[in-house]
GROMACS .gro file of N, CA, C and O in nm:
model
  252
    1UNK      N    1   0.082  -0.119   0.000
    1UNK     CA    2   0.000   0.000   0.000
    1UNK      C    3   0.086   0.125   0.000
    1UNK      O    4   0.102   0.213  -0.085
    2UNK      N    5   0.138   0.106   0.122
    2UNK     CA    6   0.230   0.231   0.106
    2UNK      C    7   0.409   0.222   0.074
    2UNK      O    8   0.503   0.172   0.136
    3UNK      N    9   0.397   0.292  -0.043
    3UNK     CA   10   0.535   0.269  -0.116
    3UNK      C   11   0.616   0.374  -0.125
    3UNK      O   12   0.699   0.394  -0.213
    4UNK      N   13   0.585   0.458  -0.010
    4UNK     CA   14   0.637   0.626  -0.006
    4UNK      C   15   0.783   0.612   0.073
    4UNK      O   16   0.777   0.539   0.172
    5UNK      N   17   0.898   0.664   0.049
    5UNK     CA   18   1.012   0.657   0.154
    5UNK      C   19   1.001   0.733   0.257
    5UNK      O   20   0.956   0.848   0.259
    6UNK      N   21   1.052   0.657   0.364
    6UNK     CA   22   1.045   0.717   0.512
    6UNK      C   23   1.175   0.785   0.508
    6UNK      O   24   1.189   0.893   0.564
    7UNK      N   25   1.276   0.724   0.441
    7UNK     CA   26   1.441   0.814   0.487
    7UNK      C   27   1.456   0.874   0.633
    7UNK      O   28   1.474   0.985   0.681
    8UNK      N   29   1.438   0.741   0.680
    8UNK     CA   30   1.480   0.703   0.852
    8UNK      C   31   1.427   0.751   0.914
    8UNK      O   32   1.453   0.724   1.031
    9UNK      N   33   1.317   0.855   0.895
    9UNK     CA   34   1.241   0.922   1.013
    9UNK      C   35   1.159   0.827   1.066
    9UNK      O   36   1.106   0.852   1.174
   10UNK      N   37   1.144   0.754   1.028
   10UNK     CA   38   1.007   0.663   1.068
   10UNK      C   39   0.854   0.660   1.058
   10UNK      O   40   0.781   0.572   1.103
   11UNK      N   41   0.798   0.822   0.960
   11UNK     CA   42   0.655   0.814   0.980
   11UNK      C   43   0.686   0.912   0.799
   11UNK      O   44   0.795   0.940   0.748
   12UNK      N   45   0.573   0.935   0.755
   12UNK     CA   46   0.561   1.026   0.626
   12UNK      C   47   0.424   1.029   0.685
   12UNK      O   48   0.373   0.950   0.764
   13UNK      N   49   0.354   1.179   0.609
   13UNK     CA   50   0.231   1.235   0.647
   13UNK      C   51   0.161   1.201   0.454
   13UNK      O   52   0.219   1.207   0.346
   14UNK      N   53   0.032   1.170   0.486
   14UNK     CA   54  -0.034   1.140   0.354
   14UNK      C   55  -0.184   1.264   0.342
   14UNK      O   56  -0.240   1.291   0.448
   15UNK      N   57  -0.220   1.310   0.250
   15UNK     CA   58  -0.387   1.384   0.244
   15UNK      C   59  -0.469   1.289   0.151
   15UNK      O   60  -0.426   1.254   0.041
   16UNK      N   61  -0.566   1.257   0.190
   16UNK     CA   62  -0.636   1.205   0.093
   16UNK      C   63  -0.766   1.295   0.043
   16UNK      O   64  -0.819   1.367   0.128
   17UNK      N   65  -0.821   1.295  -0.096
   17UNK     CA   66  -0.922   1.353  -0.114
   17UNK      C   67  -0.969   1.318  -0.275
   17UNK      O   68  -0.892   1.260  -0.352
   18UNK      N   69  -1.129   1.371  -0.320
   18UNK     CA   70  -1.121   1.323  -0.432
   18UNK      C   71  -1.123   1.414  -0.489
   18UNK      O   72  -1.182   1.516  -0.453
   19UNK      N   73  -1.038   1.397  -0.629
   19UNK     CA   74  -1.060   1.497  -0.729
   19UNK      C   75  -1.202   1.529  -0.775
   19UNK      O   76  -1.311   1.522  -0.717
   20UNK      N   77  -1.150   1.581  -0.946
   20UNK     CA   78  -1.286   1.653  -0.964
   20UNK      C   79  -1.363   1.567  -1.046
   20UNK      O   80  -1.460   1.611  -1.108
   21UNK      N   81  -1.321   1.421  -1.053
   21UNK     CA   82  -1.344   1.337  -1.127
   21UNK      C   83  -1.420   1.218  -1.055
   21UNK      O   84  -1.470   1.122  -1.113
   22UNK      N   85  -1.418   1.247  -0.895
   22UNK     CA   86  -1.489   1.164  -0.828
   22UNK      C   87  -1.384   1.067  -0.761
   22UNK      O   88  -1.428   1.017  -0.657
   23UNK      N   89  -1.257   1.026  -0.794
   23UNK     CA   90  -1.240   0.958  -0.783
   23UNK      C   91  -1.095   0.952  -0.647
   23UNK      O   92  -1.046   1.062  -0.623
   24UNK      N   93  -1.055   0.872  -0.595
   24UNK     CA   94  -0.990   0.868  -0.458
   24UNK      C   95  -0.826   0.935  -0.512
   24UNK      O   96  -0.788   0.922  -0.628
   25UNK      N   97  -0.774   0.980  -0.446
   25UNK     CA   98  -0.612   1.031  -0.449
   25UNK      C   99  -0.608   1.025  -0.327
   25UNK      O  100  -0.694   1.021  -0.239
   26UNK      N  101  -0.454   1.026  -0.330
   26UNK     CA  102  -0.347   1.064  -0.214
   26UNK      C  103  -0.211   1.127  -0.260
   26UNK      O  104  -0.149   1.109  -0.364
   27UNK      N  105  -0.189   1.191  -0.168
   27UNK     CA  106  -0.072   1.274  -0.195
   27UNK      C  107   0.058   1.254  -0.067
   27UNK      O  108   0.009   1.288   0.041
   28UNK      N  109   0.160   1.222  -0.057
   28UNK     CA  110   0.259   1.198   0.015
   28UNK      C  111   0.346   1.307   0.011
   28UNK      O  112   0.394   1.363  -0.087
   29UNK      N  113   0.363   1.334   0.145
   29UNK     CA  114   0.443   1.452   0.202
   29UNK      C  115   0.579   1.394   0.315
   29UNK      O  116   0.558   1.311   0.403
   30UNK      N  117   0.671   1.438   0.297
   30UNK     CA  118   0.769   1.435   0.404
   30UNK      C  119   0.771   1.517   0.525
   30UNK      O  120   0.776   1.473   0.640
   31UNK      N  121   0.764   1.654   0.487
   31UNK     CA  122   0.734   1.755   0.573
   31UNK      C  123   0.610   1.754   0.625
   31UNK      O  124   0.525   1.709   0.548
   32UNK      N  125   0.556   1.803   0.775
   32UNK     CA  126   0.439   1.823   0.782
   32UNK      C  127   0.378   2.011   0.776
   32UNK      O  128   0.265   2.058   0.764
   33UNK      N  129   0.518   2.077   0.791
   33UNK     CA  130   0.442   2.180   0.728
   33UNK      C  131   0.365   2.184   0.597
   33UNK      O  132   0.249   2.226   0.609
   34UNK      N  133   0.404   2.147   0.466
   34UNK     CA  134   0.381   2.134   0.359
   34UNK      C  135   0.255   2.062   0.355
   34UNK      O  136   0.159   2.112   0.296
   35UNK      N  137   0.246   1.924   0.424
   35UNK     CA  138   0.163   1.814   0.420
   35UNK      C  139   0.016   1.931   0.475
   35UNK      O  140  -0.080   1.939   0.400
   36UNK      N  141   0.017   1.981   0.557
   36UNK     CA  142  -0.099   2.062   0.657
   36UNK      C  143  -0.121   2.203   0.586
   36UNK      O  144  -0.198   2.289   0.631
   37UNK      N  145  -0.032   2.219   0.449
   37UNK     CA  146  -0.082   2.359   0.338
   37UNK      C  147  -0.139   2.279   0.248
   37UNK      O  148  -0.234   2.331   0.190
   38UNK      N  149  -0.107   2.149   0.212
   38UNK     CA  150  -0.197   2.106   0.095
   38UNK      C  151  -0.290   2.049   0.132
   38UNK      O  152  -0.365   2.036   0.036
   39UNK      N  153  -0.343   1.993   0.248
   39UNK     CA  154  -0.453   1.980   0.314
   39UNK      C  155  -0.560   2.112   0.323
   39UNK      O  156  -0.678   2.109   0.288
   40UNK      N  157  -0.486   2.232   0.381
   40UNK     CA  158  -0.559   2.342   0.373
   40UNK      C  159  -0.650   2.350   0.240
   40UNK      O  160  -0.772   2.341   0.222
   41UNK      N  161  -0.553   2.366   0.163
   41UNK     CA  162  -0.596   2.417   0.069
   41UNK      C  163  -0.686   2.284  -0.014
   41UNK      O  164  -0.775   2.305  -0.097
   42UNK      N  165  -0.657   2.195   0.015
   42UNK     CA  166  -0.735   2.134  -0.091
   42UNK      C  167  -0.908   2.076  -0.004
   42UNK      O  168  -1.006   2.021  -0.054
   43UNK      N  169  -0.877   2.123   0.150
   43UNK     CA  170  -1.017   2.075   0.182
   43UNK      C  171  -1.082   2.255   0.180
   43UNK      O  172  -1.170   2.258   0.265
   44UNK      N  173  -1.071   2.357   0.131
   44UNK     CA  174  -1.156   2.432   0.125
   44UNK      C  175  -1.232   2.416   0.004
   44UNK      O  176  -1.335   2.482  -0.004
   45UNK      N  177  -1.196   2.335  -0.101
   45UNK     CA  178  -1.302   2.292  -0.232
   45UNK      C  179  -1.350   2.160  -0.250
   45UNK      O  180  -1.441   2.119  -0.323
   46UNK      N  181  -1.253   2.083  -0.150
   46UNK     CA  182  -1.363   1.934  -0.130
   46UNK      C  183  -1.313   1.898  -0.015
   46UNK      O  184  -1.228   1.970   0.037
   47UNK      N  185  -1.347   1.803   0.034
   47UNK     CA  186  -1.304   1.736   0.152
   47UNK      C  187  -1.178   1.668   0.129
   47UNK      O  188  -1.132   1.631   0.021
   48UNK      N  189  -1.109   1.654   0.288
   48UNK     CA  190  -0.968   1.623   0.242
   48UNK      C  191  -0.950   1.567   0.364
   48UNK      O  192  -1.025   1.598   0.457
   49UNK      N  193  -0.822   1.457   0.384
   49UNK     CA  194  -0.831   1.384   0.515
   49UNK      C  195  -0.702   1.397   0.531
   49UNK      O  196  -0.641   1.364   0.430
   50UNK      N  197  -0.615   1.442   0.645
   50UNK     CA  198  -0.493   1.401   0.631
   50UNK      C  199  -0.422   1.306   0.747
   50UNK      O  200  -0.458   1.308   0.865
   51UNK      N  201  -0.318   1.223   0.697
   51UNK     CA  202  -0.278   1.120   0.776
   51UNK      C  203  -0.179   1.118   0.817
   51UNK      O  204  -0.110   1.204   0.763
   52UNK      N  205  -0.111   1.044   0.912
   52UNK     CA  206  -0.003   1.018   0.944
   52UNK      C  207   0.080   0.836   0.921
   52UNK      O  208   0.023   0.730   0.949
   53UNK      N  209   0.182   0.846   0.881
   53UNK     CA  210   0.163   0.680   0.852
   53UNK      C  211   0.328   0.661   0.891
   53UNK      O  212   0.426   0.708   0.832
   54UNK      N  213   0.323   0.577   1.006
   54UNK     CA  214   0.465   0.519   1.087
   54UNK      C  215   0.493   0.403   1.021
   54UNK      O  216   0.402   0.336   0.972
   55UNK      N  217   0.636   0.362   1.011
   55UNK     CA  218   0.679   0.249   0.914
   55UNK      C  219   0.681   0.133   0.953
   55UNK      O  220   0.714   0.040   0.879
   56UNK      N  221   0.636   0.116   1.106
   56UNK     CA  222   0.589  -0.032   1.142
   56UNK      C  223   0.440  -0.040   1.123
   56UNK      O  224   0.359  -0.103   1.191
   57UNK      N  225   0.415   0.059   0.984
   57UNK     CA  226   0.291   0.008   0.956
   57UNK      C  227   0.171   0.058   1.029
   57UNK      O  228   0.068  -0.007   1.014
   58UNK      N  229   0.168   0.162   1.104
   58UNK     CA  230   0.039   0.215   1.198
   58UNK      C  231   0.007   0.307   1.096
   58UNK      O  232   0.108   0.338   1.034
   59UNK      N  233  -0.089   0.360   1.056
   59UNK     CA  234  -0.159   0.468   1.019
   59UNK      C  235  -0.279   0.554   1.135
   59UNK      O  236  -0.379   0.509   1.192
   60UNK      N  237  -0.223   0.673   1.137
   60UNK     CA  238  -0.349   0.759   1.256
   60UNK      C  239  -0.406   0.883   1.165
   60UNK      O  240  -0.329   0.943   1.090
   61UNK      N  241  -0.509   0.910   1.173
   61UNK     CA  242  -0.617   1.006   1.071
   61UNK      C  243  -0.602   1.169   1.179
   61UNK      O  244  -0.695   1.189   1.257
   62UNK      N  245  -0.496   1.264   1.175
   62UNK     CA  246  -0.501   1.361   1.223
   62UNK      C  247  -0.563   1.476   1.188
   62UNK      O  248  -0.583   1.570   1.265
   63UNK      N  249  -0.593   1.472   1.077
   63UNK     CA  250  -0.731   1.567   1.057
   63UNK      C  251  -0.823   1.536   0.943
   63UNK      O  252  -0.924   1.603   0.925
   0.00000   0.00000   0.00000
């Protein structure tokens, strides 16, 4: 599922939301400043979920 590099930190932040096509995306962020501007911005025109995902495999839904 998730095929994003951690580069030793141990967690990467993900947004999920659907385009304008209906259909599911995700977007992978390293940073969480960055990760929490494209969240901004992309849940003021649709809904948007953003995640957190640790490399032993936990995923937690932080906003």
């Amino acid at each position: 599922m998730l095929s994003a590099d951690f580069a030793g930190r141990g967690f990467i932040f993900s947004v999920h939301f659907k385009d304008i096509y209906g259909e599911e995306q995700e977007l992978f962020e390293r940073k969480e400043y960055e990760a929490r501007k494209l969240f901004k911005i992309l849940n003021r025109q649709r809904k948007a979920e953003l995640f957190i995902h640790y490399s032993n495999g936990y995923s937690k839904k932080i906003a």
